[in-house]
Amino acid sequence: MEFETLASGYGLIEGPRVDSRGNLFFSDVTNGGVYRRAPHGEIETVVPKRRGVGGIALHVAGGLVISGRNVCHVRDGETRVLFEESEVPGFNDIFCDAEGRVLAGSLRSNPFGDEAERRPGELYRIDGEDSVVELYGDV
């Protein structure tokens, strides 16, 4: 099997998602930013500088739902925060269920840190703005 390099010069790539037009969205966790690679190879910045984005989901109304210090919807350069928890330093993986709700895993420890003890996080379900349910704790 041969692999093709689609992009280079990034730190830690996360959250790959492909839309119906064949655009590949991905983030650079360590250096920041969310990017779109068009089918012909051109790469453009969709969300500049945002670090820690581990999850990307395509929004039915356009734009992206992304993780990081919060979970937000970004469309046409505008950001709408869907969920933010002051006690949670960040969110990593996200997934959408069949009903369009966002499942988001929290990070309680720095994944790149030297902390001897990792702290368990939570799994949240975001039903909409101002509607969040903690599904699991201590995970």
Tab-separated table of N, CA and C in Angstrom:
chain	number	residue	atom	x	y	z
A	1	MET	N	0.834	-1.173	0.000
A	1	MET	CA	0.000	0.000	0.000
A	1	MET	C	0.886	1.247	0.000
A	2	GLU	N	0.585	2.177	-0.853
A	2	GLU	CA	1.313	3.434	-0.895
A	2	GLU	C	0.479	4.532	-0.256
A	3	PHE	N	1.165	5.444	0.421
A	3	PHE	CA	0.509	6.584	1.017
A	3	PHE	C	0.866	7.835	0.230
A	4	GLU	N	-0.078	8.740	0.156
A	4	GLU	CA	0.143	10.022	-0.499
A	4	GLU	C	0.147	11.108	0.561
A	5	THR	N	1.152	11.974	0.562
A	5	THR	CA	1.195	13.102	1.483
A	5	THR	C	0.241	14.169	0.963
A	6	LEU	N	-0.748	14.496	1.776
A	6	LEU	CA	-1.746	15.493	1.388
A	6	LEU	C	-1.383	16.891	1.855
A	7	ALA	N	-0.629	16.984	2.956
A	7	ALA	CA	-0.219	18.277	3.503
A	7	ALA	C	0.997	18.030	4.390
A	8	SER	N	1.834	19.035	4.539
A	8	SER	CA	3.003	18.907	5.405
A	8	SER	C	3.275	20.244	6.077
A	9	GLY	N	4.147	20.193	7.082
A	9	GLY	CA	4.530	21.417	7.777
A	9	GLY	C	3.661	21.718	8.984
A	10	TYR	N	2.859	20.756	9.414
A	10	TYR	CA	1.974	20.955	10.558
A	10	TYR	C	2.530	20.206	11.755
A	11	GLY	N	1.986	20.509	12.954
A	11	GLY	CA	2.404	19.842	14.181
A	11	GLY	C	1.649	18.541	14.351
A	12	LEU	N	0.619	18.562	15.165
A	12	LEU	CA	-0.200	17.384	15.443
A	12	LEU	C	-1.550	17.555	14.744
A	13	ILE	N	-1.786	16.762	13.716
A	13	ILE	CA	-3.029	16.830	12.934
A	13	ILE	C	-4.119	16.043	13.657
A	14	GLU	N	-5.324	16.615	13.741
A	14	GLU	CA	-6.461	15.975	14.402
A	14	GLU	C	-7.750	16.284	13.649
A	15	GLY	N	-8.798	15.557	14.021
A	15	GLY	CA	-10.165	15.852	13.614
A	15	GLY	C	-10.489	15.781	12.139
A	16	PRO	N	-9.888	14.897	11.357
A	16	PRO	CA	-10.163	14.927	9.917
A	16	PRO	C	-11.635	14.667	9.607
A	17	ARG	N	-12.204	15.496	8.757
A	17	ARG	CA	-13.584	15.344	8.279
A	17	ARG	C	-13.625	15.726	6.806
A	18	VAL	N	-14.426	15.006	6.046
A	18	VAL	CA	-14.577	15.282	4.619
A	18	VAL	C	-16.030	15.644	4.361
A	19	ASP	N	-16.254	16.739	3.624
A	19	ASP	CA	-17.628	17.132	3.304
A	19	ASP	C	-18.076	16.495	1.988
A	20	SER	N	-19.294	16.784	1.577
A	20	SER	CA	-19.870	16.164	0.375
A	20	SER	C	-19.170	16.597	-0.910
A	21	ARG	N	-18.386	17.674	-0.859
A	21	ARG	CA	-17.654	18.153	-2.040
A	21	ARG	C	-16.216	17.620	-2.092
A	22	GLY	N	-15.861	16.793	-1.111
A	22	GLY	CA	-14.512	16.233	-1.090
A	22	GLY	C	-13.476	17.096	-0.404
A	23	ASN	N	-13.897	18.177	0.257
A	23	ASN	CA	-12.965	18.998	1.024
A	23	ASN	C	-12.586	18.268	2.310
A	24	LEU	N	-11.316	18.264	2.629
A	24	LEU	CA	-10.820	17.657	3.850
A	24	LEU	C	-10.544	18.758	4.865
A	25	PHE	N	-11.220	18.694	6.016
A	25	PHE	CA	-10.987	19.633	7.107
A	25	PHE	C	-10.113	18.942	8.142
A	26	PHE	N	-9.157	19.678	8.725
A	26	PHE	CA	-8.296	19.132	9.762
A	26	PHE	C	-7.778	20.276	10.622
A	27	SER	N	-7.318	19.915	11.812
A	27	SER	CA	-6.757	20.928	12.702
A	27	SER	C	-5.289	20.624	12.981
A	28	ASP	N	-4.588	21.638	13.435
A	28	ASP	CA	-3.221	21.494	13.922
A	28	ASP	C	-3.275	21.827	15.411
A	29	VAL	N	-3.303	20.796	16.234
A	29	VAL	CA	-3.501	20.968	17.673
A	29	VAL	C	-2.424	21.839	18.291
A	30	THR	N	-1.188	21.569	17.994
A	30	THR	CA	-0.077	22.249	18.677
A	30	THR	C	0.207	23.644	18.128
A	31	ASN	N	0.125	23.825	16.829
A	31	ASN	CA	0.434	25.130	16.243
A	31	ASN	C	-0.788	26.011	16.057
A	32	GLY	N	-1.963	25.411	16.098
A	32	GLY	CA	-3.203	26.172	15.985
A	32	GLY	C	-3.725	26.237	14.566
A	33	GLY	N	-5.036	26.397	14.477
A	33	GLY	CA	-5.707	26.566	13.204
A	33	GLY	C	-6.505	25.361	12.765
A	34	VAL	N	-7.560	25.650	12.010
A	34	VAL	CA	-8.358	24.628	11.334
A	34	VAL	C	-8.256	24.941	9.847
A	35	TYR	N	-8.050	23.910	9.042
A	35	TYR	CA	-7.747	24.084	7.629
A	35	TYR	C	-8.690	23.269	6.750
A	36	ARG	N	-8.812	23.713	5.513
A	36	ARG	CA	-9.591	22.974	4.510
A	36	ARG	C	-8.686	22.712	3.317
A	37	ARG	N	-8.580	21.431	2.955
A	37	ARG	CA	-7.829	21.046	1.756
A	37	ARG	C	-8.839	20.690	0.681
A	38	ALA	N	-8.849	21.451	-0.411
A	38	ALA	CA	-9.751	21.205	-1.536
A	38	ALA	C	-9.301	19.946	-2.280
A	39	PRO	N	-10.202	19.309	-3.015
A	39	PRO	CA	-9.844	18.091	-3.754
A	39	PRO	C	-8.645	18.274	-4.689
A	40	HIS	N	-8.460	19.483	-5.232
A	40	HIS	CA	-7.323	19.720	-6.134
A	40	HIS	C	-6.028	20.047	-5.385
A	41	GLY	N	-6.082	20.120	-4.026
A	41	GLY	CA	-4.865	20.271	-3.247
A	41	GLY	C	-4.651	21.603	-2.561
A	42	GLU	N	-5.389	22.642	-2.947
A	42	GLU	CA	-5.211	23.942	-2.297
A	42	GLU	C	-5.669	23.855	-0.840
A	43	ILE	N	-4.853	24.437	0.058
A	43	ILE	CA	-5.176	24.441	1.483
A	43	ILE	C	-5.394	25.886	1.925
A	44	GLU	N	-6.508	26.085	2.636
A	44	GLU	CA	-6.776	27.419	3.174
A	44	GLU	C	-7.134	27.327	4.642
A	45	THR	N	-6.877	28.401	5.363
A	45	THR	CA	-7.198	28.471	6.781
A	45	THR	C	-8.670	28.815	6.936
A	46	VAL	N	-9.380	28.001	7.709
A	46	VAL	CA	-10.803	28.234	7.978
A	46	VAL	C	-10.977	28.934	9.324
A	47	VAL	N	-10.224	28.482	10.318
A	47	VAL	CA	-10.242	29.096	11.650
A	47	VAL	C	-8.787	29.338	12.037
A	48	PRO	N	-8.340	30.592	12.031
A	48	PRO	CA	-6.935	30.859	12.317
A	48	PRO	C	-6.601	30.730	13.807
A	49	LYS	N	-5.409	30.247	14.081
A	49	LYS	CA	-4.745	30.292	15.379
A	49	LYS	C	-5.366	29.469	16.496
A	50	ARG	N	-6.578	28.982	16.386
A	50	ARG	CA	-7.202	28.268	17.509
A	50	ARG	C	-6.426	26.983	17.784
A	51	ARG	N	-5.878	26.866	19.001
A	51	ARG	CA	-5.081	25.705	19.389
A	51	ARG	C	-5.957	24.699	20.122
A	52	GLY	N	-5.504	23.464	20.151
A	52	GLY	CA	-6.171	22.430	20.932
A	52	GLY	C	-7.418	21.849	20.303
A	53	VAL	N	-7.654	22.079	19.026
A	53	VAL	CA	-8.844	21.529	18.367
A	53	VAL	C	-8.593	20.060	18.067
A	54	GLY	N	-9.274	19.195	18.801
A	54	GLY	CA	-9.129	17.762	18.597
A	54	GLY	C	-10.289	17.169	17.830
A	55	GLY	N	-11.395	17.895	17.764
A	55	GLY	CA	-12.581	17.379	17.095
A	55	GLY	C	-13.218	18.402	16.178
A	56	ILE	N	-13.688	17.912	15.033
A	56	ILE	CA	-14.360	18.745	14.036
A	56	ILE	C	-15.596	17.998	13.569
A	57	ALA	N	-16.709	18.695	13.480
A	57	ALA	CA	-17.938	18.128	12.919
A	57	ALA	C	-18.515	19.127	11.929
A	58	LEU	N	-19.121	18.620	10.875
A	58	LEU	CA	-19.766	19.480	9.883
A	58	LEU	C	-21.156	19.852	10.402
A	59	HIS	N	-21.505	21.135	10.333
A	59	HIS	CA	-22.804	21.612	10.818
A	59	HIS	C	-23.801	21.602	9.669
A	60	VAL	N	-25.017	21.155	9.934
A	60	VAL	CA	-26.046	21.051	8.891
A	60	VAL	C	-26.366	22.415	8.252
A	61	ALA	N	-26.216	23.495	9.007
A	61	ALA	CA	-26.500	24.840	8.486
A	61	ALA	C	-25.260	25.490	7.877
A	62	GLY	N	-24.188	24.716	7.744
A	62	GLY	CA	-22.939	25.251	7.210
A	62	GLY	C	-21.959	25.538	8.331
A	63	GLY	N	-20.721	25.585	7.992
A	63	GLY	CA	-19.682	25.830	8.979
A	63	GLY	C	-19.295	24.566	9.704
A	64	LEU	N	-18.525	24.753	10.758
A	64	LEU	CA	-17.969	23.634	11.510
A	64	LEU	C	-18.268	23.788	12.996
A	65	VAL	N	-18.436	22.667	13.657
A	65	VAL	CA	-18.442	22.628	15.109
A	65	VAL	C	-17.066	22.105	15.494
A	66	ILE	N	-16.372	22.835	16.378
A	66	ILE	CA	-15.006	22.453	16.737
A	66	ILE	C	-14.836	22.472	18.257
A	67	SER	N	-13.892	21.638	18.702
A	67	SER	CA	-13.567	21.595	20.121
A	67	SER	C	-12.384	22.516	20.388
A	68	GLY	N	-11.877	22.425	21.610
A	68	GLY	CA	-10.774	23.270	22.059
A	68	GLY	C	-11.095	23.731	23.461
A	69	ARG	N	-10.853	24.978	23.756
A	69	ARG	CA	-11.159	25.488	25.099
A	69	ARG	C	-12.666	25.492	25.375
A	70	ASN	N	-13.467	25.470	24.291
A	70	ASN	CA	-14.918	25.318	24.367
A	70	ASN	C	-15.353	24.535	23.139
A	71	VAL	N	-16.650	24.307	23.019
A	71	VAL	CA	-17.193	23.706	21.803
A	71	VAL	C	-17.993	24.815	21.128
A	72	CYS	N	-17.645	25.116	19.880
A	72	CYS	CA	-18.287	26.247	19.216
A	72	CYS	C	-18.617	25.919	17.760
A	73	HIS	N	-19.522	26.717	17.212
A	73	HIS	CA	-19.909	26.640	15.802
A	73	HIS	C	-19.271	27.845	15.118
A	74	VAL	N	-18.475	27.591	14.093
A	74	VAL	CA	-17.813	28.648	13.336
A	74	VAL	C	-18.343	28.605	11.913
A	75	ARG	N	-18.888	29.741	11.462
A	75	ARG	CA	-19.403	29.827	10.091
A	75	ARG	C	-19.167	31.232	9.573
A	76	ASP	N	-18.563	31.314	8.399
A	76	ASP	CA	-18.293	32.598	7.749
A	76	ASP	C	-17.561	33.575	8.665
A	77	GLY	N	-16.600	33.060	9.443
A	77	GLY	CA	-15.797	33.908	10.314
A	77	GLY	C	-16.454	34.282	11.629
A	78	GLU	N	-17.687	33.884	11.845
A	78	GLU	CA	-18.400	34.175	13.093
A	78	GLU	C	-18.360	32.949	13.993
A	79	THR	N	-18.153	33.162	15.289
A	79	THR	CA	-18.074	32.073	16.257
A	79	THR	C	-19.213	32.176	17.256
A	80	ARG	N	-19.902	31.064	17.450
A	80	ARG	CA	-20.992	30.966	18.428
A	80	ARG	C	-20.642	29.833	19.378
A	81	VAL	N	-20.448	30.155	20.649
A	81	VAL	CA	-20.089	29.142	21.645
A	81	VAL	C	-21.324	28.315	21.969
A	82	LEU	N	-21.178	26.986	21.839
A	82	LEU	CA	-22.266	26.069	22.159
A	82	LEU	C	-22.161	25.556	23.591
A	83	PHE	N	-20.926	25.374	24.064
A	83	PHE	CA	-20.732	24.870	25.419
A	83	PHE	C	-19.364	25.268	25.930
A	84	GLU	N	-19.367	25.788	27.140
A	84	GLU	CA	-18.127	26.156	27.811
A	84	GLU	C	-18.348	25.886	29.295
A	85	GLU	N	-17.376	25.280	29.907
A	85	GLU	CA	-17.464	24.944	31.332
A	85	GLU	C	-16.210	25.484	31.994
A	86	SER	N	-16.378	26.398	32.947
A	86	SER	CA	-15.218	27.055	33.553
A	86	SER	C	-14.271	26.078	34.242
A	87	GLU	N	-14.781	24.971	34.727
A	87	GLU	CA	-13.947	23.983	35.420
A	87	GLU	C	-13.209	23.044	34.452
A	88	VAL	N	-13.566	23.087	33.174
A	88	VAL	CA	-12.972	22.185	32.181
A	88	VAL	C	-11.951	22.973	31.351
A	89	PRO	N	-10.669	22.554	31.381
A	89	PRO	CA	-9.659	23.273	30.605
A	89	PRO	C	-9.802	23.124	29.093
A	90	GLY	N	-10.469	22.045	28.639
A	90	GLY	CA	-10.633	21.886	27.197
A	90	GLY	C	-11.443	20.660	26.835
A	91	PHE	N	-11.785	20.597	25.562
A	91	PHE	CA	-12.543	19.485	24.999
A	91	PHE	C	-11.743	18.915	23.836
A	92	ASN	N	-11.807	17.606	23.644
A	92	ASN	CA	-11.022	16.973	22.600
A	92	ASN	C	-11.938	16.407	21.528
A	93	ASP	N	-12.221	15.131	21.600
A	93	ASP	CA	-13.015	14.492	20.552
A	93	ASP	C	-14.477	14.908	20.635
A	94	ILE	N	-15.080	15.084	19.466
A	94	ILE	CA	-16.513	15.341	19.373
A	94	ILE	C	-17.098	14.447	18.288
A	95	PHE	N	-18.379	14.210	18.411
A	95	PHE	CA	-19.091	13.346	17.471
A	95	PHE	C	-20.540	13.792	17.454
A	96	CYS	N	-21.198	13.679	16.311
A	96	CYS	CA	-22.625	13.999	16.223
A	96	CYS	C	-23.434	12.718	16.157
A	97	ASP	N	-24.523	12.673	16.920
A	97	ASP	CA	-25.383	11.487	16.862
A	97	ASP	C	-26.420	11.654	15.749
A	98	ALA	N	-27.293	10.665	15.593
A	98	ALA	CA	-28.279	10.662	14.511
A	98	ALA	C	-29.285	11.801	14.629
A	99	GLU	N	-29.424	12.384	15.816
A	99	GLU	CA	-30.361	13.480	16.022
A	99	GLU	C	-29.689	14.849	15.901
A	100	GLY	N	-28.407	14.848	15.562
A	100	GLY	CA	-27.686	16.103	15.367
A	100	GLY	C	-27.119	16.709	16.637
A	101	ARG	N	-27.195	15.990	17.731
A	101	ARG	CA	-26.616	16.473	18.979
A	101	ARG	C	-25.122	16.197	18.971
A	102	VAL	N	-24.372	17.013	19.680
A	102	VAL	CA	-22.915	16.877	19.721
A	102	VAL	C	-22.508	16.197	21.020
A	103	LEU	N	-21.707	15.151	20.904
A	103	LEU	CA	-21.112	14.499	22.060
A	103	LEU	C	-19.688	15.013	22.161
A	104	ALA	N	-19.305	15.475	23.353
A	104	ALA	CA	-17.983	16.083	23.541
A	104	ALA	C	-17.305	15.518	24.772
A	105	GLY	N	-16.067	15.084	24.602
A	105	GLY	CA	-15.274	14.589	25.718
A	105	GLY	C	-14.404	15.688	26.288
A	106	SER	N	-14.397	15.800	27.615
A	106	SER	CA	-13.602	16.840	28.266
A	106	SER	C	-12.194	16.334	28.574
A	107	LEU	N	-11.271	17.272	28.668
A	107	LEU	CA	-9.895	17.001	29.074
A	107	LEU	C	-9.680	17.674	30.422
A	108	ARG	N	-9.322	16.909	31.417
A	108	ARG	CA	-9.033	17.466	32.744
A	108	ARG	C	-7.539	17.546	32.998
A	109	SER	N	-6.741	16.908	32.152
A	109	SER	CA	-5.287	16.921	32.282
A	109	SER	C	-4.689	17.384	30.960
A	110	ASN	N	-3.524	17.950	31.044
A	110	ASN	CA	-2.824	18.367	29.844
A	110	ASN	C	-2.258	17.117	29.157
A	111	PRO	N	-2.735	16.784	27.950
A	111	PRO	CA	-2.250	15.562	27.301
A	111	PRO	C	-0.770	15.618	26.924
A	112	PHE	N	-0.196	16.810	26.918
A	112	PHE	CA	1.215	16.967	26.568
A	112	PHE	C	2.074	17.247	27.791
A	113	GLY	N	1.447	17.285	28.966
A	113	GLY	CA	2.169	17.638	30.191
A	113	GLY	C	2.878	16.468	30.830
A	114	ASP	N	3.646	16.782	31.858
A	114	ASP	CA	4.406	15.766	32.587
A	114	ASP	C	3.661	15.312	33.834
A	115	GLU	N	2.402	15.660	33.949
A	115	GLU	CA	1.659	15.338	35.161
A	115	GLU	C	1.749	13.848	35.447
A	116	ALA	N	2.098	13.521	36.683
A	116	ALA	CA	2.228	12.120	37.069
A	116	ALA	C	0.865	11.434	37.087
A	117	GLU	N	-0.145	12.180	37.482
A	117	GLU	CA	-1.476	11.592	37.585
A	117	GLU	C	-2.425	12.256	36.590
A	118	ARG	N	-3.065	11.449	35.780
A	118	ARG	CA	-4.058	11.952	34.826
A	118	ARG	C	-5.403	12.044	35.530
A	119	ARG	N	-6.138	13.089	35.258
A	119	ARG	CA	-7.462	13.276	35.855
A	119	ARG	C	-8.529	12.852	34.865
A	120	PRO	N	-9.481	12.028	35.287
A	120	PRO	CA	-10.553	11.608	34.377
A	120	PRO	C	-11.454	12.783	34.011
A	121	GLY	N	-12.088	12.670	32.865
A	121	GLY	CA	-12.979	13.721	32.383
A	121	GLY	C	-14.412	13.253	32.302
A	122	GLU	N	-15.177	13.928	31.465
A	122	GLU	CA	-16.595	13.654	31.309
A	122	GLU	C	-16.950	13.545	29.829
A	123	LEU	N	-18.113	12.968	29.585
A	123	LEU	CA	-18.694	12.992	28.253
A	123	LEU	C	-19.995	13.767	28.347
A	124	TYR	N	-20.101	14.825	27.546
A	124	TYR	CA	-21.278	15.684	27.539
A	124	TYR	C	-22.053	15.507	26.240
A	125	ARG	N	-23.351	15.708	26.319
A	125	ARG	CA	-24.196	15.773	25.126
A	125	ARG	C	-24.726	17.192	25.038
A	126	ILE	N	-24.451	17.840	23.919
A	126	ILE	CA	-24.898	19.209	23.691
A	126	ILE	C	-26.139	19.129	22.809
A	127	ASP	N	-27.291	19.431	23.395
A	127	ASP	CA	-28.558	19.368	22.668
A	127	ASP	C	-28.816	20.649	21.881
A	128	GLY	N	-28.173	21.715	22.241
A	128	GLY	CA	-28.311	23.018	21.602
A	128	GLY	C	-27.690	24.056	22.520
A	129	GLU	N	-27.715	25.306	22.102
A	129	GLU	CA	-27.184	26.359	22.964
A	129	GLU	C	-27.912	26.322	24.300
A	130	ASP	N	-27.157	26.401	25.382
A	130	ASP	CA	-27.711	26.421	26.744
A	130	ASP	C	-28.437	25.139	27.127
A	131	SER	N	-28.181	24.041	26.429
A	131	SER	CA	-28.801	22.757	26.767
A	131	SER	C	-27.738	21.660	26.680
A	132	VAL	N	-27.168	21.309	27.837
A	132	VAL	CA	-26.074	20.344	27.899
A	132	VAL	C	-26.373	19.338	29.001
A	133	VAL	N	-26.100	18.080	28.724
A	133	VAL	CA	-26.299	17.007	29.695
A	133	VAL	C	-24.976	16.270	29.869
A	134	GLU	N	-24.575	16.045	31.116
A	134	GLU	CA	-23.404	15.220	31.369
A	134	GLU	C	-23.870	13.767	31.317
A	135	LEU	N	-23.370	13.010	30.347
A	135	LEU	CA	-23.753	11.613	30.206
A	135	LEU	C	-22.939	10.699	31.101
A	136	TYR	N	-21.629	10.959	31.192
A	136	TYR	CA	-20.729	10.128	31.985
A	136	TYR	C	-19.717	11.031	32.680
A	137	GLY	N	-19.393	10.696	33.897
A	137	GLY	CA	-18.338	11.382	34.621
A	137	GLY	C	-17.250	10.387	34.964
A	138	ASP	N	-16.116	10.919	35.372
A	138	ASP	CA	-15.016	10.085	35.846
A	138	ASP	C	-14.569	9.053	34.803
A	139	VAL	N	-14.469	9.507	33.544
A	139	VAL	CA	-14.040	8.609	32.477
A	139	VAL	C	-12.701	9.066	31.905
